[in-house]
XYZ file of C-alpha atoms in Angstrom:
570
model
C 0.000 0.000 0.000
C 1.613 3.135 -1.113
C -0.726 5.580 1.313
C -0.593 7.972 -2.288
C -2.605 10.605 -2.385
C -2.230 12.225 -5.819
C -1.221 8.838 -7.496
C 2.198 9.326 -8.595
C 4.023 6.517 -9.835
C 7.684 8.194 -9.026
C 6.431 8.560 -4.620
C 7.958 5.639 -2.659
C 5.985 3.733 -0.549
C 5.526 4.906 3.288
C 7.539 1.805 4.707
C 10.035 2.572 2.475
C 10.043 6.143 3.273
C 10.468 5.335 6.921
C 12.773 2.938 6.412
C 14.923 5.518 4.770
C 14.136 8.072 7.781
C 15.802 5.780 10.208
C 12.841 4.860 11.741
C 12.110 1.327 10.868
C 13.633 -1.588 10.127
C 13.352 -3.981 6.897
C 12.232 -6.705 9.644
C 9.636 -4.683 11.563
C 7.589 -3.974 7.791
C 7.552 -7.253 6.862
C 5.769 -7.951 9.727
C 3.606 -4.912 9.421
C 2.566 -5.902 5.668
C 1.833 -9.267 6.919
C -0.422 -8.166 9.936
C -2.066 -5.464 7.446
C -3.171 -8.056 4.874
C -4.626 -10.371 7.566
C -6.456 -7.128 9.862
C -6.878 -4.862 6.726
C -6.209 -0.906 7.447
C -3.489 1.699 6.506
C 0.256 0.373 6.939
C 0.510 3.712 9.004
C -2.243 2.647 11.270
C -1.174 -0.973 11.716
C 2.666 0.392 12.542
C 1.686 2.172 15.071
C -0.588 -0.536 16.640
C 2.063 -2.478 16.644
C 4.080 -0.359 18.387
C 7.086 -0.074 16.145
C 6.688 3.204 15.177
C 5.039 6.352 16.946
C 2.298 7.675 15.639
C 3.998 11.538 15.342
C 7.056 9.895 13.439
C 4.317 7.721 10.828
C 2.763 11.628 10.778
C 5.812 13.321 9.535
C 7.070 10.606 7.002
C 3.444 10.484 5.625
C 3.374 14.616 5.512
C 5.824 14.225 2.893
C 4.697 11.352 1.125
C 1.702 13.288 0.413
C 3.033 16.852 0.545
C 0.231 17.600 2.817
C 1.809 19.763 5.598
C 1.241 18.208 9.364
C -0.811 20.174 11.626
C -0.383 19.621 15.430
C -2.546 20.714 18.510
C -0.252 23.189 19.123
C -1.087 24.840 15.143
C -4.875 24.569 15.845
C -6.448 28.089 16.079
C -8.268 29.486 18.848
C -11.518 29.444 17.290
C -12.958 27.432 15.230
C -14.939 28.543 11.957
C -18.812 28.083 12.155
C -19.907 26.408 8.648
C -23.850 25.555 7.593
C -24.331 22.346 5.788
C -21.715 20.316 7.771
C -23.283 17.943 9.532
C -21.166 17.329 12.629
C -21.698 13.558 13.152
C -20.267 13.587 9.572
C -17.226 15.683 10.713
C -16.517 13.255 13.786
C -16.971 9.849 12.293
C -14.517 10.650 9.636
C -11.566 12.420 12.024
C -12.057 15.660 9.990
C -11.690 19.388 11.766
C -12.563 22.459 10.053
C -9.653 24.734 11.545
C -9.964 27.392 9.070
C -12.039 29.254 6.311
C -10.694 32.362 4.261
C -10.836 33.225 0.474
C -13.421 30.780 -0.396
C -10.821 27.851 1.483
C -11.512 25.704 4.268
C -8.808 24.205 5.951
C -9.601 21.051 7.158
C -7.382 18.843 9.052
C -8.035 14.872 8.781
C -6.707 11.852 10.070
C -6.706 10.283 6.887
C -6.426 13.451 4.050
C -5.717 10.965 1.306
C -9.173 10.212 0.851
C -10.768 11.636 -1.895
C -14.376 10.662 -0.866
C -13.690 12.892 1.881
C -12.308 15.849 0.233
C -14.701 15.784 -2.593
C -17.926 15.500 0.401
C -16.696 18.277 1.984
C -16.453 20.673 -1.604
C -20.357 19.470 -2.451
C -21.497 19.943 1.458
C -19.671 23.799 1.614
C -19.590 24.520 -1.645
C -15.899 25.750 -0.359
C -12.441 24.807 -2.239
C -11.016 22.206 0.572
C -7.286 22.699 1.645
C -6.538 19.308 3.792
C -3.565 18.714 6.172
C -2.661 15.727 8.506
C -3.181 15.487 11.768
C -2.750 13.382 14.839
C -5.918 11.332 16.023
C -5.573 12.707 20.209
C -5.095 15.835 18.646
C -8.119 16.008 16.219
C -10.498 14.485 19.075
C -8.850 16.749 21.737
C -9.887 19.612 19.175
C -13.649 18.682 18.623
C -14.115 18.730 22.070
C -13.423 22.328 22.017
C -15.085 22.773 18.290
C -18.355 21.577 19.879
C -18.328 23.961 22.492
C -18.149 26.776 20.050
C -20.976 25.875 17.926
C -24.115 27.530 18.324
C -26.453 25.295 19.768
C -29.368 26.647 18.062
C -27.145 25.991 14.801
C -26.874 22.825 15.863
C -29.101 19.208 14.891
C -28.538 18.886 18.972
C -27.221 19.727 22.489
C -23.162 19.141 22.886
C -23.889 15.940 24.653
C -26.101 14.414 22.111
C -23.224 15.077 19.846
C -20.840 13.343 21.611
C -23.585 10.675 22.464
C -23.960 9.309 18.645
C -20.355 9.895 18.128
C -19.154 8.036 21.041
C -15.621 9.020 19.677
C -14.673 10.752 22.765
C -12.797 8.596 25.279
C -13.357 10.013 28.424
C -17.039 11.026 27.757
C -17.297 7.131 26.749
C -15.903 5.914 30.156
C -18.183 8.129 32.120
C -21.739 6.877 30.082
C -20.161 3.869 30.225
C -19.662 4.013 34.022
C -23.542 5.271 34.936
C -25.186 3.217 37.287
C -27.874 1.919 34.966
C -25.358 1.043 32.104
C -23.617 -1.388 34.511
C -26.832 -2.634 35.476
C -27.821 -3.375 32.228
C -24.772 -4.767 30.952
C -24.824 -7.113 33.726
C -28.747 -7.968 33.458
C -27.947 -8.860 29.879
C -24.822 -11.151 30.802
C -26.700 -12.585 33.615
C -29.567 -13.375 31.640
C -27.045 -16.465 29.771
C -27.379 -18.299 33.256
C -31.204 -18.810 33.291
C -31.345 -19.446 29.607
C -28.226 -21.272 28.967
C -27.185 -19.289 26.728
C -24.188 -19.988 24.571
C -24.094 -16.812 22.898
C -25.157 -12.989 23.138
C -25.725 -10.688 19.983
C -26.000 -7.081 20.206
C -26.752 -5.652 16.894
C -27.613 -2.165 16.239
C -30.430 -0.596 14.306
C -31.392 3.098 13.417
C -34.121 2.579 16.214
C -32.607 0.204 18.846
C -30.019 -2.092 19.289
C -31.196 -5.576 19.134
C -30.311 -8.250 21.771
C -30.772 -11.876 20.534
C -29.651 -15.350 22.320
C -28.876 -18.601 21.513
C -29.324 -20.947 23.505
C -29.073 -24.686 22.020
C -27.618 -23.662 18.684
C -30.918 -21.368 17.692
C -31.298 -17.898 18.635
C -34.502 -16.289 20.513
C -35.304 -12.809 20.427
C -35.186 -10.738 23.764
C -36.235 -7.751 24.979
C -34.438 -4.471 22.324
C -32.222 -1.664 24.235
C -33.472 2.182 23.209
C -31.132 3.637 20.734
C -29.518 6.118 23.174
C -28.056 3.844 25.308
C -26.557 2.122 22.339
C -23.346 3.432 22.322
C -23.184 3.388 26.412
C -23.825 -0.181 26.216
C -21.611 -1.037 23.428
C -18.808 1.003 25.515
C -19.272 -0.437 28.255
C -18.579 -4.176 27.372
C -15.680 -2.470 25.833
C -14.255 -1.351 28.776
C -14.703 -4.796 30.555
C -12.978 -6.347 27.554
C -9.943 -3.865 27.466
C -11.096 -3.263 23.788
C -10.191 0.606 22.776
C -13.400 2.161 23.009
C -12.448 5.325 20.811
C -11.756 2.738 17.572
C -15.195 2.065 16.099
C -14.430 1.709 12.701
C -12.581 -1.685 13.305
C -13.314 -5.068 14.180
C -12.152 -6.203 17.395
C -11.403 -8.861 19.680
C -11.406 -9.525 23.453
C -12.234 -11.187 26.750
C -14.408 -10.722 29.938
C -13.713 -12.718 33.056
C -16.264 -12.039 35.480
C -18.448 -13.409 38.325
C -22.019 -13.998 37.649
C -24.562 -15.280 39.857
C -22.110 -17.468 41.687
C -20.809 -18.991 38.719
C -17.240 -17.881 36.854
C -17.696 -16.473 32.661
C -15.447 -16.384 30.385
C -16.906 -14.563 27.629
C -15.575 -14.194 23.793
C -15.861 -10.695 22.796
C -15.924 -9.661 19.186
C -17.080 -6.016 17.757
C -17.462 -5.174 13.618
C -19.112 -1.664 12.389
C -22.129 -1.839 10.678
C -23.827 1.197 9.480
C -25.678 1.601 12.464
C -22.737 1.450 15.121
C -21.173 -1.697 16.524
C -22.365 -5.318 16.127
C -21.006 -6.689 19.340
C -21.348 -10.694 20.391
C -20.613 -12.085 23.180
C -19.458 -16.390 23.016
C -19.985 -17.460 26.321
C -17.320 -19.892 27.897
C -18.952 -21.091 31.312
C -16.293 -23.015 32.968
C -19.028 -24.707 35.709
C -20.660 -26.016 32.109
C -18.211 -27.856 30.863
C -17.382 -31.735 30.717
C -14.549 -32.681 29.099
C -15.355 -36.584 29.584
C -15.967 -38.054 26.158
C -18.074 -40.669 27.566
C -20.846 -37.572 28.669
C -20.696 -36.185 24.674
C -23.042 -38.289 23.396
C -20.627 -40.753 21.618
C -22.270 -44.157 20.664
C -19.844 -47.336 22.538
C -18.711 -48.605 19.238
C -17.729 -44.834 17.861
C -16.046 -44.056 21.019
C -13.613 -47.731 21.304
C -12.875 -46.648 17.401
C -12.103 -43.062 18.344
C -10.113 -44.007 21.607
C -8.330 -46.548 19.344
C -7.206 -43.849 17.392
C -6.055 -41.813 20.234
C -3.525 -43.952 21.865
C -1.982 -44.117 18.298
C 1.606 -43.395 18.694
C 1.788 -40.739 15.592
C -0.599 -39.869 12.939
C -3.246 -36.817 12.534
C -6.818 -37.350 13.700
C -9.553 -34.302 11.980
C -12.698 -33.577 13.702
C -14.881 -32.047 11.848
C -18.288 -29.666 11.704
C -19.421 -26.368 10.899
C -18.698 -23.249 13.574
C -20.098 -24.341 16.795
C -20.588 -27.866 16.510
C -18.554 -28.149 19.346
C -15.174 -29.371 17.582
C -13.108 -27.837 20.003
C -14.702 -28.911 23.406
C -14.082 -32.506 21.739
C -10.221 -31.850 21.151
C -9.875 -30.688 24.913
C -12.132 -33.620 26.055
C -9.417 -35.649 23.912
C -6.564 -33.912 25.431
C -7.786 -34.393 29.104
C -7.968 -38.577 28.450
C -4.368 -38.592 27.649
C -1.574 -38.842 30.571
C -0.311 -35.216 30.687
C 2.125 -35.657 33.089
C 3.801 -38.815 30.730
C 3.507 -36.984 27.710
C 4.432 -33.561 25.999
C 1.729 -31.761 25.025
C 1.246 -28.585 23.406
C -1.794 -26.671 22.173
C -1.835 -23.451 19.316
C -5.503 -22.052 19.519
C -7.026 -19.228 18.787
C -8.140 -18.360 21.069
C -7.575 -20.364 24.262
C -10.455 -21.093 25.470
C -9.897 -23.386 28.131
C -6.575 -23.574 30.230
C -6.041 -27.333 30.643
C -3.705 -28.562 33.524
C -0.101 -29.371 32.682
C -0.614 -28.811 28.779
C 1.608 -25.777 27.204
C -1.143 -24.120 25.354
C -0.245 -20.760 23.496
C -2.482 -18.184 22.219
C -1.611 -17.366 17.985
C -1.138 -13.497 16.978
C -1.222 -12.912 13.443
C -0.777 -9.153 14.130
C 2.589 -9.535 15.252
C 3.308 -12.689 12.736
C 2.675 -15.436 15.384
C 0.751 -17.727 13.146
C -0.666 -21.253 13.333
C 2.334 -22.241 11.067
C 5.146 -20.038 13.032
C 4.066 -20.881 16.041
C 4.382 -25.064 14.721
C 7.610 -24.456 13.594
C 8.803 -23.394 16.792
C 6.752 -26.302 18.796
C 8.238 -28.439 16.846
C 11.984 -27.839 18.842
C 10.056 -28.167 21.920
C 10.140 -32.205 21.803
C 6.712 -32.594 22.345
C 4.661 -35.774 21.545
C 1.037 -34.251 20.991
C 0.632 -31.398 19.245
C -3.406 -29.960 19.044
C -4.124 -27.637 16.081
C -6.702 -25.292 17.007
C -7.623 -24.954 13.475
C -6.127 -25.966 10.414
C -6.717 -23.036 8.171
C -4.111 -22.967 4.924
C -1.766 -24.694 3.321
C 1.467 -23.990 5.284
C -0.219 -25.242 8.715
C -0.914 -28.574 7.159
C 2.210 -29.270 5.618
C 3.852 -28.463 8.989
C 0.888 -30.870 10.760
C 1.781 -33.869 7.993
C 5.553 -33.572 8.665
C 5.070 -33.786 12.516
C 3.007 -36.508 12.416
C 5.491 -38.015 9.605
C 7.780 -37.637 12.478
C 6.474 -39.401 15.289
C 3.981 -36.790 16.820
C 0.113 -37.321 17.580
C -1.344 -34.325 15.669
C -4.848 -33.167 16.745
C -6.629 -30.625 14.566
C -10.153 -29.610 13.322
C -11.111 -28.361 10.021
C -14.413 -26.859 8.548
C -15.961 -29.459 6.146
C -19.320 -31.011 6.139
C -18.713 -34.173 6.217
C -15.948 -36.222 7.693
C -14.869 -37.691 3.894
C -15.046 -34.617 3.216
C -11.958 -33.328 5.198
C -9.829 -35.499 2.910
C -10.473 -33.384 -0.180
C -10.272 -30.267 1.633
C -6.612 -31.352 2.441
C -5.855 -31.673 -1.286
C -7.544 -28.440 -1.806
C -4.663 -27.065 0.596
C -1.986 -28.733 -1.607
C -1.617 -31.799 0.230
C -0.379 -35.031 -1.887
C -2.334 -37.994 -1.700
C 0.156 -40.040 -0.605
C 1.477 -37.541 1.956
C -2.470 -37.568 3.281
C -2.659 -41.776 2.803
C 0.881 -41.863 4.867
C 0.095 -39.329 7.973
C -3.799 -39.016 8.652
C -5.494 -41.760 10.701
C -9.352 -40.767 10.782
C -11.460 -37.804 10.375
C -14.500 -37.507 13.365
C -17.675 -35.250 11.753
C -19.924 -33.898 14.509
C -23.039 -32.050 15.272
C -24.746 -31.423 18.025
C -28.555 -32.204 18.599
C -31.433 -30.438 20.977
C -31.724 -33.223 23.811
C -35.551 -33.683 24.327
C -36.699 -32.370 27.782
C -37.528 -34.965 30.024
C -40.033 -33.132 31.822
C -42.243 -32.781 29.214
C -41.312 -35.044 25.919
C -44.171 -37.177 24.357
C -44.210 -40.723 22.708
C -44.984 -40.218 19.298
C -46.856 -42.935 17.233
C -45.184 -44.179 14.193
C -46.337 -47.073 12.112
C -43.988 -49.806 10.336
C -44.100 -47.489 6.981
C -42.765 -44.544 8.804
C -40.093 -46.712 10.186
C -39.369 -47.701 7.269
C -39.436 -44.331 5.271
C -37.547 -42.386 8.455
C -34.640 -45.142 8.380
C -35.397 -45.761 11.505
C -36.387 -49.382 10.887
C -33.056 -50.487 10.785
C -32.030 -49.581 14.489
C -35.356 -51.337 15.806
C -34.239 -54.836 17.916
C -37.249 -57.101 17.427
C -40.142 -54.513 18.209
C -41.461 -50.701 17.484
C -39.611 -48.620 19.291
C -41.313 -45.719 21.766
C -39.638 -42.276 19.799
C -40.569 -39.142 21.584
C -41.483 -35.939 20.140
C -41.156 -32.103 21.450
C -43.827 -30.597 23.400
C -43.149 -27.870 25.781
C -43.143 -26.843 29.292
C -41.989 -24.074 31.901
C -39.098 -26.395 32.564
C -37.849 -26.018 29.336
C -39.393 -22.633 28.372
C -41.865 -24.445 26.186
C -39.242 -25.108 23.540
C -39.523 -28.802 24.454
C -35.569 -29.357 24.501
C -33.050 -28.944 27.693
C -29.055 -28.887 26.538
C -27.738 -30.621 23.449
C -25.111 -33.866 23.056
C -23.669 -34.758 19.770
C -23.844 -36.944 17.065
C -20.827 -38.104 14.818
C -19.281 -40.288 12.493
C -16.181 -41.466 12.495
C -14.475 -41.956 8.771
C -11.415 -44.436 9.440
C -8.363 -44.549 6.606
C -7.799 -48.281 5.808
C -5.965 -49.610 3.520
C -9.077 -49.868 1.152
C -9.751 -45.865 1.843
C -5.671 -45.200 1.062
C -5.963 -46.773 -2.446
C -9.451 -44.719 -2.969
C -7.409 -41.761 -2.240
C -4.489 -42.660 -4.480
C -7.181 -43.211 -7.483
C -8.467 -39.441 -7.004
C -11.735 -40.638 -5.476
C -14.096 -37.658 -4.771
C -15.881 -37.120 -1.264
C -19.076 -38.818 -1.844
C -17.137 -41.978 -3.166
C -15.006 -42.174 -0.220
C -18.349 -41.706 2.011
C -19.611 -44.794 0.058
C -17.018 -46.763 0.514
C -16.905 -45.653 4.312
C -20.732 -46.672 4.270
C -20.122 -50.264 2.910
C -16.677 -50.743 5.683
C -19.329 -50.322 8.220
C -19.132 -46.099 8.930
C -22.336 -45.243 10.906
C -23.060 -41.299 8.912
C -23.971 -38.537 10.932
C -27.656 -39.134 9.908
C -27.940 -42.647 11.201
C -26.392 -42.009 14.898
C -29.112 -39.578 15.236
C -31.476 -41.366 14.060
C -29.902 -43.816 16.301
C -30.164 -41.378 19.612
C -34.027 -41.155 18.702
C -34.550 -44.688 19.427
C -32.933 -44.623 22.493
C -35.223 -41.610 23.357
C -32.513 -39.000 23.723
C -34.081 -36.995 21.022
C -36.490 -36.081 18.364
C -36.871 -36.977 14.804
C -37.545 -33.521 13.749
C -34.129 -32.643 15.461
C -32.070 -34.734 13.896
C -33.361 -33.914 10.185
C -33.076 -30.400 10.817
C -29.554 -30.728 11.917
C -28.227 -33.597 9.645
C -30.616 -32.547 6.309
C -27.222 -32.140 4.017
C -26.184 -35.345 5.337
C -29.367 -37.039 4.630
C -28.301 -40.922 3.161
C -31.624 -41.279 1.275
């Protein structure tokens, strides 16, 4: 990214320019370039969230990339010029301060002046010939703050403090909504509210009238009661603040975490903000500690699955997959994995992103692709660590795999998940990341698919009656001993919130590589031939263990073909 603002050819890039001003090395950009092409943003921005540069040095280099002269606090003028047609929510969400009008110019200075959207809405707004210049972001907000209080309120769409109220760009005006009594209330009424519904996660998405709160608890979401619009940005701010997120930055994603003590019980909660066009999408992935079993026996696996899964566990080296769309609970199976095997005999070491769970005498470290700690670097390093189990918290691209194949080519136990539908599936996906076939035949020992299903409330489920042709056209004729089964169906009660399901276990199958599967592989068979011939070795599919929890009662028919309809075997 060349930061260019009148597109010449001959202008060197910023990195290089700074580079050249002494004030960063080749080293530092590289890994500047890389964090900016996985977060996005100016290289200016990203160098000095990374800390390698300062923000006044970036300022000065960029001044004369752009032969825009740099305006600091210390240049602003005393008082501001008063302009009609501007609105100022326009003015603050875009960093830009009028700081001076004369001769038909208006000096504006920006955060980012080499946008010509900006420059150009400015001209049609004032009708005014605009004259930008750089300036510092404290130093532009520190300057509306006294802009503001110059304008004349009946000139105005508002009083100061509804300004700053939509804007929410102000720091300390933030920290003291954020701080009001009935903010912290809220905020904690809404994080409280994931204990009585069992919630797993909390959305807070904003529209022009209110900001929506939604919940979803089982894997589908329920609609609660909507915030009023003016306490959006408090809100938002607030869980901020408890996530040590920077509450002044709303035009970027970001990512935290909230430790804290609710009704007895310890959260962890995820915490991840985008912009919309209505302010901040914020949700909340709850991570409740008290919840969590990490006994494979209690995840719903059927006996024979879990021997053939445990089986390939205690393999010395090798990679076992488990795989399932986002919140299939992939991950809580990998730990559950990880807490079987003897961590005080064995090495083991975890790269996730996050960590979610700290597991007792495991090494787990946390990836940061901002400063180039990757799934792959972080391998590479692990790898001179002498461990014996190595868990993948995801593998996401090429690099990682390769790295994953030649540990487990080298004696290590590599655990990993990947996002694929089905568990045959994985396979191709591994040649889609430039895996050979014969590297895949030689290191990976068995893919697990997984889903999890609504478990029907006890309290309240009902037999439902089902006659020999509906066994027969459900499937579920073939997991019948001698005699109809009793299936139950959903119904509803105050126990269960009249949803008719309490909690969720999982269904799976478990795809095996053989030595008939290896020569499939070799040949270039595609996923739904390998899922054949996984069918005719004996694989139970996704579709037939739940079908195979509904006989047994655990849970409903209509549960299972809403979760497993892709996977339906016909």
């Amino acid at each position: 990214m060349t930061e260019s603002a009148t597109g010449q050819s001959r202008k060197l890039p910023l990195g290089e320019l700074l580079i050249a001003a002494g004030k960063l090395n080749t080293r530092d950009l590289e890994r500047a370039l890389a964090a900016q092409s996985e977060m996005g943003g100016l290289l200016g921005r990203v160098l000095v969230r990374l800390g390698v540069v300062s923000e006044v040095d970036v300022a000065r280099v960029l001044s004369q990339q752009l032969r825009i002269p740099l305006l600091l606090a210390e240049d602003f003028p005393l008082d501001f010029p008063t302009l009609e047609g501007l609105a100022v929510d326009f003015l603050l969400n875009n960093h830009a301060l009028p700081v001076g009008l004369a001769d038909g110019v208006l000096s504006v200075v920006m955060l980012v002046p080499q946008d010509p959207y900006l420059c150009r809405a400015l001209h049609l707004a004032t009708k005014l010939k605009v004259s930008p210049s750089l300036g510092l972001e404290a130093d532009i907000e520190a300057g509306f703050k006294r802009y503001l209080q110059d304008l004349d309120p009946e000139a105005d769409t508002g009083t100061d403090g509804d300004d700053l109220n939509e804007a929410g760009d102000f720091v300390e005006h933030l920290k003291d909504l954020a701080s009001e009594a009935p903010v912290i209330r809220l905020v904690n009424a809404l994080i409280g509210k994931v204990i009585d519904l069992r919630a797993s996660d909390i959305h807070l998405e904003p529209f022009e009238d209110s900001l929506h709160v939604r919940y979803r608890v089982d894997g589908v979401i329920q609609l609660a009661e909507p915030i009023a619009g003016r306490l959006s940005a408090a809100v938002t701010s607030r869980i901020k603040l408890l996530a040590h997120l920077n509450i002044a930055e709303r035009r970027l994603p970001q990512d935290g975490r909230i430790k804290m003590r609710v009704k007895g019980r310890e959260l962890d909660l995820r915490v991840s903000t985008v912009p919309t066009v209505h302010g901040e999408s914020v949700v909340m992935r709850v991570l409740d500690r008290s919840s969590v079993r990490f006994g494979l026996e209690e995840m719903g696996f059927s006996p024979d699955t879990l021997a053939e899964f445990n089986e390939l566990l205690n393999r010395p080296h090798g990679i076992l997959l488990v795989t399932g769309p986002t919140g299939s609970g992939k991950t809580t199976t990998l730990y559950a994995a990880l807490s079987k095997l003897d961590a005080d005999a064995l090495k083991i070491v975890t790269v996730e992103d996050p960590v979610e769970y700290q597991l007792d005498s495991i090494n787990q470290i946390q990836v940061h692709p901002q400063i180039g700690l990757s799934f792959a670097h972080a391998l590479r390093s692990i790898l001179r660590q002498d461990p014996d189990i190595i868990m993948i918290g995801e593998m996401r691209d090429g690099e990682t795999a390769q790295i994953a194949v030649q540990s487990a080519l080298t004696g290590h136990l590599v655990l990993s998940t990947l996002h694929t539908n089905t568990a045959a599936g994985a396979i191709i996906r591994l040649q889609d990341m430039g895996l050979e076939r014969y590297l895949i035949t030689s290191s990976v020992n068995g893919v697990l698919a997984q889903r999890l299903v609504r478990r029907l409330c006890e309290a309240c489920k009902a037999p439902a009656e089902l006659t020999p042709e509906d066994l027969k056209r459900t499937g579920l004729e073939r997991f019948c001993k001698d005699k109809a089964p009793t299936i139950y169906e959903a119904r509803g009660c105050p126990h269960c919130r009249n949803t008719g399901y309490t909690g969720r276990t999982g269904i799976h199958e478990l795809f095996t590589l053989n030595e008939k599967m290896h020569r499939a592989i070799i040949d270039g068979a595609d996923a739904t031939d390998l899922h054949d011939i996984a069918r005719r070795e004996g694989m139970i599919s996704l579709h037939e263990d739940g079908l195979r929890k509904v006989v047994a009662g655990v849970t409903s028919l209509e549960e299972v073909l809403r979760v497993t309809q892709d996977q339906h075997d016909g």
